[in-house]
Short mmCIF file of C-alpha atoms in Angstrom, two decimals:
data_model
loop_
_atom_site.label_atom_id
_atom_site.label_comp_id
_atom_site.label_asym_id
_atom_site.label_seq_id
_atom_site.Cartn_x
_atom_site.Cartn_y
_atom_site.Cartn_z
CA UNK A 48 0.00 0.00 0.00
CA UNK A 49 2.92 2.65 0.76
CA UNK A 50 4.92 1.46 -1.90
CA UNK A 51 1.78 2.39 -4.08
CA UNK A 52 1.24 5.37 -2.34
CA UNK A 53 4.90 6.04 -3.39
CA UNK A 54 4.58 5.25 -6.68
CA UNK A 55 1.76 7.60 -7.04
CA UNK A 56 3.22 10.90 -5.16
CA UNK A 57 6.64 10.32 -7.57
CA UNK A 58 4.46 10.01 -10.52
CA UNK A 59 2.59 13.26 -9.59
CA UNK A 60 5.96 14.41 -8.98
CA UNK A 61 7.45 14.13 -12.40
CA UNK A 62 4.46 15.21 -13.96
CA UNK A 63 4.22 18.34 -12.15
CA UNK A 64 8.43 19.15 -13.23
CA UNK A 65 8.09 18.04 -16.69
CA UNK A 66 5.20 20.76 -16.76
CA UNK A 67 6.67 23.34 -14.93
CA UNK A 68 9.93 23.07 -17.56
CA UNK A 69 10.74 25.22 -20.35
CA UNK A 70 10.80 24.39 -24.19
CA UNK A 71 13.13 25.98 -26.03
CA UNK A 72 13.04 25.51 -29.92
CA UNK A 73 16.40 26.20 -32.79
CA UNK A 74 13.73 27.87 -34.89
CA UNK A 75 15.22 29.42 -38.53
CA UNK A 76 14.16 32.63 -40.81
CA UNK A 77 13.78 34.29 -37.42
CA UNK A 78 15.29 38.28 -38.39
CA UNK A 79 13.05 40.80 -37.49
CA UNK A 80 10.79 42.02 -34.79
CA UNK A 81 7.85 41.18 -36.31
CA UNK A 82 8.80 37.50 -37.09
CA UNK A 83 8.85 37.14 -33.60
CA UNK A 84 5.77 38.72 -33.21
CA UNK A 85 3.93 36.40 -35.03
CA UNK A 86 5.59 33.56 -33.63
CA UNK A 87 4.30 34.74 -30.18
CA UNK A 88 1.17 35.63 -31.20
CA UNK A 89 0.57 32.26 -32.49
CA UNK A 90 2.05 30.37 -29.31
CA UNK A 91 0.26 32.44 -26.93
CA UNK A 92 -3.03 30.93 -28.74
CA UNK A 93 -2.32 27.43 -27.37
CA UNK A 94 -3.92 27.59 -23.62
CA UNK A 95 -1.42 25.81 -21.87
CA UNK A 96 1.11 28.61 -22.84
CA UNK A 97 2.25 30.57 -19.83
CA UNK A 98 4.93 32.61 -21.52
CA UNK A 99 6.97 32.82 -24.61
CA UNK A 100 10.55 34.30 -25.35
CA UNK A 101 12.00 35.16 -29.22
CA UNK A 102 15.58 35.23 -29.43
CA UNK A 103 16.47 36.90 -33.03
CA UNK A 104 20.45 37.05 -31.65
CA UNK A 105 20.19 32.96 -31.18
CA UNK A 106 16.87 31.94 -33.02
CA UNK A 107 15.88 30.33 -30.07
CA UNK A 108 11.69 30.50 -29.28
CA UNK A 109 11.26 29.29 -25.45
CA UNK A 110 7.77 28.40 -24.10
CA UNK A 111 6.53 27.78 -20.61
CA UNK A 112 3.06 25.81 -19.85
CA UNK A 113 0.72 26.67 -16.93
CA UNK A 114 1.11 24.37 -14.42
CA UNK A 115 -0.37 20.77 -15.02
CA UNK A 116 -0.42 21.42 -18.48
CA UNK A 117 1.99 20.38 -21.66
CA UNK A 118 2.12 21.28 -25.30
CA UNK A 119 3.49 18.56 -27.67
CA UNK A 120 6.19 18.29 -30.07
CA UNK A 121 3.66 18.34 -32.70
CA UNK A 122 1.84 21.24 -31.69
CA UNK A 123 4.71 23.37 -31.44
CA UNK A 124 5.72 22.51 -34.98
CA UNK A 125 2.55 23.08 -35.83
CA UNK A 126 2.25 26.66 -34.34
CA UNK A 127 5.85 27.80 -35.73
CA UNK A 128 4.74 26.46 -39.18
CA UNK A 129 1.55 28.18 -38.50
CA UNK A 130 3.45 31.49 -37.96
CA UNK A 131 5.96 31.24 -41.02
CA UNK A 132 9.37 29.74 -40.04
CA UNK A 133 10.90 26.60 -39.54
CA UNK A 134 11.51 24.16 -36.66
CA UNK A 135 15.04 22.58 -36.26
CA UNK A 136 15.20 21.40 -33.25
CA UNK A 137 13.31 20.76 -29.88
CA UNK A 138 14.24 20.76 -26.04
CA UNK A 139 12.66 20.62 -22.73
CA UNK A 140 15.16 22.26 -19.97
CA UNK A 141 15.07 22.83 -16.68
CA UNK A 142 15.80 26.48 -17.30
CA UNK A 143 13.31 29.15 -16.31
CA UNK A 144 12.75 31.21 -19.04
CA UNK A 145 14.71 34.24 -17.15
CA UNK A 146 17.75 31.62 -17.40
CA UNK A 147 17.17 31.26 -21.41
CA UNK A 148 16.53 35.44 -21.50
CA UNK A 149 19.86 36.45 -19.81
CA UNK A 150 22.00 33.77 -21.86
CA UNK A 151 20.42 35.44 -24.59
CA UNK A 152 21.14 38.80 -23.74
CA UNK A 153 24.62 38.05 -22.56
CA UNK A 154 25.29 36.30 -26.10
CA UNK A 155 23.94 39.43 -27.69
CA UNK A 156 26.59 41.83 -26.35
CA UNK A 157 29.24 38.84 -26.75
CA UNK A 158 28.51 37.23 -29.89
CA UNK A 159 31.87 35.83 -30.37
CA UNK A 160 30.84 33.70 -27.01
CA UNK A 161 27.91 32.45 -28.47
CA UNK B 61 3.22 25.39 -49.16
CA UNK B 62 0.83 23.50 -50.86
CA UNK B 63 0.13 23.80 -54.79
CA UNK B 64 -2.92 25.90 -54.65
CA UNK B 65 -1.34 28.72 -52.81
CA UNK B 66 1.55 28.73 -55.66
CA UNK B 67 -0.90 28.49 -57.90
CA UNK B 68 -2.94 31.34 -56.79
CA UNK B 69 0.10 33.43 -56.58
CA UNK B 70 1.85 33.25 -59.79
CA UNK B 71 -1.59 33.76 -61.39
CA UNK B 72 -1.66 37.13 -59.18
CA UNK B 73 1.15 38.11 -60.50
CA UNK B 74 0.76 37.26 -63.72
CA UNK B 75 -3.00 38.14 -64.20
CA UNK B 76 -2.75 41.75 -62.46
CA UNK B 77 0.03 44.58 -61.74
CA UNK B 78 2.09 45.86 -59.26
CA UNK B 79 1.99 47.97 -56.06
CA UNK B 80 4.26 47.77 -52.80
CA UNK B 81 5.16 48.75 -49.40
CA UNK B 82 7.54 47.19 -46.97
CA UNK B 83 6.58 43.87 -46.74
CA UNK B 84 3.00 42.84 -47.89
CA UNK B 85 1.83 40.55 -45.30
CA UNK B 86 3.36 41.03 -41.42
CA UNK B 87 2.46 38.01 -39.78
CA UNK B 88 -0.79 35.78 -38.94
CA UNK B 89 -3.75 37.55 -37.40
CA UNK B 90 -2.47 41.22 -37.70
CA UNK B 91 -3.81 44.37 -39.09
CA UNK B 92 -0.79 46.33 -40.67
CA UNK B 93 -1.88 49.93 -41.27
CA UNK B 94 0.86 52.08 -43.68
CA UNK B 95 1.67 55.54 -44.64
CA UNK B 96 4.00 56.42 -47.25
CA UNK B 97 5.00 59.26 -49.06
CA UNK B 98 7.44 60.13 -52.16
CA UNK B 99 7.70 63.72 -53.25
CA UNK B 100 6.55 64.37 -56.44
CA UNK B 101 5.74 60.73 -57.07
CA UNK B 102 3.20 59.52 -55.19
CA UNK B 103 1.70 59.13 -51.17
CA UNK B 104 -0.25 56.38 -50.53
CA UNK B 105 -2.37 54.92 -47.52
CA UNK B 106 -3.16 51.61 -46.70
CA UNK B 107 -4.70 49.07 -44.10
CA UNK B 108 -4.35 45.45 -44.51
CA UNK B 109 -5.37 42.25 -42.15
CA UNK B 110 -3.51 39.21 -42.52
CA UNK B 111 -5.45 36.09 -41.29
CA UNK B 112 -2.71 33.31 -42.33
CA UNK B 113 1.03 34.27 -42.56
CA UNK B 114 0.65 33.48 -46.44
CA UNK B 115 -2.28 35.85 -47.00
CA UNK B 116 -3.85 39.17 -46.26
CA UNK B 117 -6.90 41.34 -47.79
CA UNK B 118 -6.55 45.21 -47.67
CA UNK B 119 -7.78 48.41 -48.69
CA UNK B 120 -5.54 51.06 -49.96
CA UNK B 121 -5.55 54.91 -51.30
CA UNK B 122 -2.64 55.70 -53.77
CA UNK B 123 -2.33 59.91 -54.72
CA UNK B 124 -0.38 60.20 -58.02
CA UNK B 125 -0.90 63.40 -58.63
CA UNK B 126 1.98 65.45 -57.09
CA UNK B 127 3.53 66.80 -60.46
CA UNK B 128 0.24 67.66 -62.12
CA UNK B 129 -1.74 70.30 -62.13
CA UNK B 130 -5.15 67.68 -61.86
CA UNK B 131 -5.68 65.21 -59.01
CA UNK B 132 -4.50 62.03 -60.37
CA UNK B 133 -5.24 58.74 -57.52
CA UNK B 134 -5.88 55.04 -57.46
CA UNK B 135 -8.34 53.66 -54.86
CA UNK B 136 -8.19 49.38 -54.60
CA UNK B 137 -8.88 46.39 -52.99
CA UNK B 138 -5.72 44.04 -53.13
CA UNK B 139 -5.04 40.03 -51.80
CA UNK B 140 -1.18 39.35 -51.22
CA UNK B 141 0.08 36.17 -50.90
CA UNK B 142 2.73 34.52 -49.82
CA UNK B 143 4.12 32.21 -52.97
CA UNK B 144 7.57 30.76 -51.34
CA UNK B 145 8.95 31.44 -48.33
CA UNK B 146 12.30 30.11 -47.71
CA UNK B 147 13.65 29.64 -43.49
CA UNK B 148 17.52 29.11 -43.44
CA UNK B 149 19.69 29.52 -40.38
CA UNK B 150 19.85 33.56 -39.76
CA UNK B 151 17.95 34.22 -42.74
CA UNK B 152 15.14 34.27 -44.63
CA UNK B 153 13.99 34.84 -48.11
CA UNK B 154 10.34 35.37 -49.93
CA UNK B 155 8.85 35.82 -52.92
CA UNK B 156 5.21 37.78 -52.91
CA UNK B 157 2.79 38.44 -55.16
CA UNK B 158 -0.49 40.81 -54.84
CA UNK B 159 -3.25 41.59 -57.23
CA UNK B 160 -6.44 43.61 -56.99
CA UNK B 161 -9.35 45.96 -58.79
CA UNK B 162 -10.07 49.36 -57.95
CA UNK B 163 -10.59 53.11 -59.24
CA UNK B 164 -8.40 55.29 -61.15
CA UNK B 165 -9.71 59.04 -60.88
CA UNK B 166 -8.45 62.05 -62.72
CA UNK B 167 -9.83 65.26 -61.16
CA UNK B 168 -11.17 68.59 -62.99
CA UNK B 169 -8.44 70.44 -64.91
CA UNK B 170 -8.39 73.06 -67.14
CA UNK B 171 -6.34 72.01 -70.51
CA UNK B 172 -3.84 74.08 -72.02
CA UNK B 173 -4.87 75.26 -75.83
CA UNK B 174 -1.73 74.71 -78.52
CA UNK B 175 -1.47 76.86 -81.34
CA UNK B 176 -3.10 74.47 -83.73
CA UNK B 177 -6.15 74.40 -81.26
CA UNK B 178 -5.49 71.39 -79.57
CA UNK B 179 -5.41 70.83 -75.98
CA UNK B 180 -2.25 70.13 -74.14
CA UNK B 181 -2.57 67.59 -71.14
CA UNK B 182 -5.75 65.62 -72.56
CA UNK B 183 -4.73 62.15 -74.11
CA UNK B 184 -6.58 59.73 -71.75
CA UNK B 185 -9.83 59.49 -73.61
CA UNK B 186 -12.30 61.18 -71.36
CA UNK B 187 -14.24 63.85 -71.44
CA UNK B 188 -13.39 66.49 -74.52
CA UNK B 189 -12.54 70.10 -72.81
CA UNK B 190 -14.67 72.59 -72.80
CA UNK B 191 -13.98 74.26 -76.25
CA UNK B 192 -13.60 77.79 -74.64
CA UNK B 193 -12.82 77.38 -71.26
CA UNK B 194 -10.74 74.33 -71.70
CA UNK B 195 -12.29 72.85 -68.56
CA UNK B 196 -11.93 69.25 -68.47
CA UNK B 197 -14.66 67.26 -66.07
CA UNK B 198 -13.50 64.55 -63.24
CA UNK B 199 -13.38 61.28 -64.84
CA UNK B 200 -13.47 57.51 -63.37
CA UNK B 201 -12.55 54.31 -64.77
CA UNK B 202 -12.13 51.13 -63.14
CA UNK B 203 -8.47 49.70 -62.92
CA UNK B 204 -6.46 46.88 -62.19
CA UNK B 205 -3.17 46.14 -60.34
CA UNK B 206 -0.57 43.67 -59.49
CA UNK B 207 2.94 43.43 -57.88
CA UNK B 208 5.62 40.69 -56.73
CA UNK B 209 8.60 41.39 -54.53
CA UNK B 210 11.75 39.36 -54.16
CA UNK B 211 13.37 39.83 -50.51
CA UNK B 212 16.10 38.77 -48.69
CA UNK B 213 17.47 39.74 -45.13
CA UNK B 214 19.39 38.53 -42.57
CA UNK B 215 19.88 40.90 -39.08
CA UNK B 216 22.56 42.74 -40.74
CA UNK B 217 21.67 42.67 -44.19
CA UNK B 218 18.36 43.22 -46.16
CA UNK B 219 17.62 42.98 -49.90
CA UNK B 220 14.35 43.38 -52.06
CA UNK B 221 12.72 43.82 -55.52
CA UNK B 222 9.41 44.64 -55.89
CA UNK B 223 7.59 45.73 -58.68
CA UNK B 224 3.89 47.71 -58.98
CA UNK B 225 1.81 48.33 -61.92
CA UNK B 226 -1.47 50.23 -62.26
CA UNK B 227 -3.72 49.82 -65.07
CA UNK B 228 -6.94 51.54 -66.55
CA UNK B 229 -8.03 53.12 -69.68
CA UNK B 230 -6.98 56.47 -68.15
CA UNK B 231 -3.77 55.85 -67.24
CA UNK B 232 -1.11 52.92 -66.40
CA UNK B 233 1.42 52.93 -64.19
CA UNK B 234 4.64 51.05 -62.76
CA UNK B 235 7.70 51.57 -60.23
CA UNK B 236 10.29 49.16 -59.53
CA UNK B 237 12.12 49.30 -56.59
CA UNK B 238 15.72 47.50 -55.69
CA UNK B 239 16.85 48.32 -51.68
CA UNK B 240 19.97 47.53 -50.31
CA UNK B 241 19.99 47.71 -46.39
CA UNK B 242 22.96 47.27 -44.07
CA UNK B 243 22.14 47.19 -40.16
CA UNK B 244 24.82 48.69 -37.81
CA UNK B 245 24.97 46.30 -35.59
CA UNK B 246 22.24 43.11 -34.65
CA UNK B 247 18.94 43.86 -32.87
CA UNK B 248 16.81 41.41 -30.76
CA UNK B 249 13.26 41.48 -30.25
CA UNK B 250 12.79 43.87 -27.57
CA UNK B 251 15.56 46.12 -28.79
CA UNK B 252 15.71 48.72 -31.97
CA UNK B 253 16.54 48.32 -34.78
CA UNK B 254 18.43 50.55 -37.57
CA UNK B 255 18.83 50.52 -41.41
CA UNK B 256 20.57 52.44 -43.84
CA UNK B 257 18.74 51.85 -47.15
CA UNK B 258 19.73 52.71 -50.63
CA UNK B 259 16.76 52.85 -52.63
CA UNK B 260 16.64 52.52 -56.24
CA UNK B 261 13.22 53.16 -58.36
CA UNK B 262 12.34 53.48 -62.18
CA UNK B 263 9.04 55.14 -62.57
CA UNK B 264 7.35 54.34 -65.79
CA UNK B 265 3.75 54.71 -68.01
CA UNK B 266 1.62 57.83 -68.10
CA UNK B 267 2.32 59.81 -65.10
CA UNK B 268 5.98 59.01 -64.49
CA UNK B 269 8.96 57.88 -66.72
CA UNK B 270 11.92 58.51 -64.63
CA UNK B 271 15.03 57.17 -61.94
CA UNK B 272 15.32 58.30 -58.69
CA UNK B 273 17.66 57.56 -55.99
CA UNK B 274 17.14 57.89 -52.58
CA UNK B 275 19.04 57.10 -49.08
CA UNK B 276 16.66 55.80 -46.05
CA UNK B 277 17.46 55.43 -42.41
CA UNK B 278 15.01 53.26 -41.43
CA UNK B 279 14.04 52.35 -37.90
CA UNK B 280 11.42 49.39 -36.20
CA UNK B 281 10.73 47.86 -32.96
CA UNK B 282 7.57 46.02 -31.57
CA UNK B 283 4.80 46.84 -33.35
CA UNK B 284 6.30 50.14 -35.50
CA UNK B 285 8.37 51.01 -38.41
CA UNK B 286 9.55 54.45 -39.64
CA UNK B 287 11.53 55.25 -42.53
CA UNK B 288 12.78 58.51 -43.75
CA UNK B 289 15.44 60.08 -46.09
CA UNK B 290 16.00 61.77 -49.25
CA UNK B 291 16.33 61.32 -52.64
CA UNK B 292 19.91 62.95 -54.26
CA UNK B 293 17.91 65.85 -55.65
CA UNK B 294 16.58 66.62 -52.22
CA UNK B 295 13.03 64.69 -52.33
CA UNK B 296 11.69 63.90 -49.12
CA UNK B 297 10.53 60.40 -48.55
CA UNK B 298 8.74 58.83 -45.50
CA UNK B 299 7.39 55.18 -44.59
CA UNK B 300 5.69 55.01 -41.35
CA UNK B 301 3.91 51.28 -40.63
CA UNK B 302 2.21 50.30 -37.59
CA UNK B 303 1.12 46.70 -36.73
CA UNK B 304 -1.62 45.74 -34.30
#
């Protein structure tokens, strides 16, 4: 019965991190404000979005979910394909999206870091 | 990018003419509302709304008449679509093409008699002056335009070619435009962004058969775009574009 119990509270566990993690995405043809405009615009119309980020500087698009909540792989493809541009490649971090915001900010005035 | 939407587009650009402004659709589910003016060529205003990335309807107000002494404009209802879009790694490239029918309109102007008796100014098949005044009456005629534009930019360089044409049985009309744009340094979303433009038109049918070149410092960020210089004989030109 515990171990179940167990089982159960670890599972709810995991759930509620993989939620509460941020997706970032390589996206390409990202070079102007309003590319990342629309790319937001069109996120922001999934519900389980909680916030977005657009990195022109590293063509990175970062998504949070409300808690409990998860978009899919396909979805975000869907939504950046939706919005114009391309997906290359998709990640789930740990990373707040502050973390992802301040690397990209820092890689902006150092690009020869990036 | 499926067939019918390349379909559709090289049919635009092949069935009507040309007309431009920075980029003819923004992005999905945005209204894009633009001002522009070019001494002693033309000043136009327009509002579009983009419901797909690839598409957007508008509404638009061209004045033509800046080196005449009659009013001469182009009111129109245009489609742009998106025929190719191509995403590579910090860049990205388009082709566009837009079509639509509207109303040409040549305002109330009083002809110029030659020494032969004809009338200077009156070749575009309306009214006949009045034979002792010379007054010539407003006239309308329904019109046609289409456009494509080549671009390509990355965040520190930008490239286009667009072309506009204007057609009615009062008066046709075309400019093509080739910019070069070079960004000092790389902007990111929330920051601004700044482009020196050289901007090279040829104006040609009815109203217009000339070159100009002009220099542009154009700015953006968020939802707004301004764009002003000059051309080298000292003709103002101004852009302003807002998105909502």
């Amino acid at each position: 019965m515990h171990k179940k119990i167990c089982i159960a509270l670890l599972g709810m566990f995991a759930a509620a991190t993989a939620s509460a993690a941020t997706i970032e995405m390589k996206v390409h043809g990202l070079v102007c404000g309003f590319c990342a405009q629309g790319v937001e615009k069109m996120l922001r119309k999934n519900p389980a979005t909680e916030g977005v980020l657009v990195s022109l500087e590293k063509e990175i698009v970062a998504v949070t979910t409300k808690p409990g909540t998860d978009i899919t792989d396909a979805e975000l493809t869907r939504a950046i394909a939706d919005a114009g541009y391309s997906v290359k490649r998709i990640t789930r971090t740990t990373r707040s999206l502050d973390e992802v915001r301040s690397e990209a900010q820092r890689s902006a005035k150092n690009p020869a870091k990036k | 990018m499926t067939t019918t939407r390349l379909i559709v587009g090289t049919l635009l650009c092949l069935v009507f003419a040309l007309e431009s402004q920075a980029r003819p659709i923004v992005f999905a589910d945005s209204t894009n509302v633009m001002l522009d003016y070019r001494e002693g060529a033309m000043a136009e205003a327009q509002i579009s709304y983009a419901p797909e990335h690839w598409m957007s309807v508008g509404l638009g107000y061209t004045d033509l008449s800046t080196d005449y002494s009659a009013s001469h404009s182009f009111t129109y209802a245009r489609m742009s679509v998106l025929v190719k879009r191509w995403n590579m790694e910090g860049a990205q490239a388009n082709i566009f093409g837009w079509g639509g029918i509207g109303n040409t309109y040549i305002g109330r102007y009083v002809a110029e008699f030659t020494p032969d008796g004809d009338f200077n100014g009156h070749d575009h098949g309306g009214p006949p002056p009045d034979p002792e005044s010379g007054v010539v009456a407003a006239i309308n005629a329904s019109a046609y335009n289409a456009g494509a534009q080549f671009d390509y930019e990355t965040l520190r360089f930008y490239s286009s070619f667009k072309t506009d044409y204007v057609d009615s049985s009062l008066f046709w009309h075309r400019a093509d435009t080739l910019q070069i744009g070079f960004a000092p340094y790389r902007h990111d979303t929330d920051s601004l962004a700044t482009w020196f433009i050289i901007s090279g038109r040829n104006y040609a049918g009815d109203l217009h058969e000339s070159q100009e070149l002009a220099f542009l410092v154009r700015l953006f960020k968020k939802r707004s775009w301004v764009e002003a210089g000059a051309t080298t004989d000292g003709k103002i030109q101004a852009l302003l574009m807002f998105n909502f």
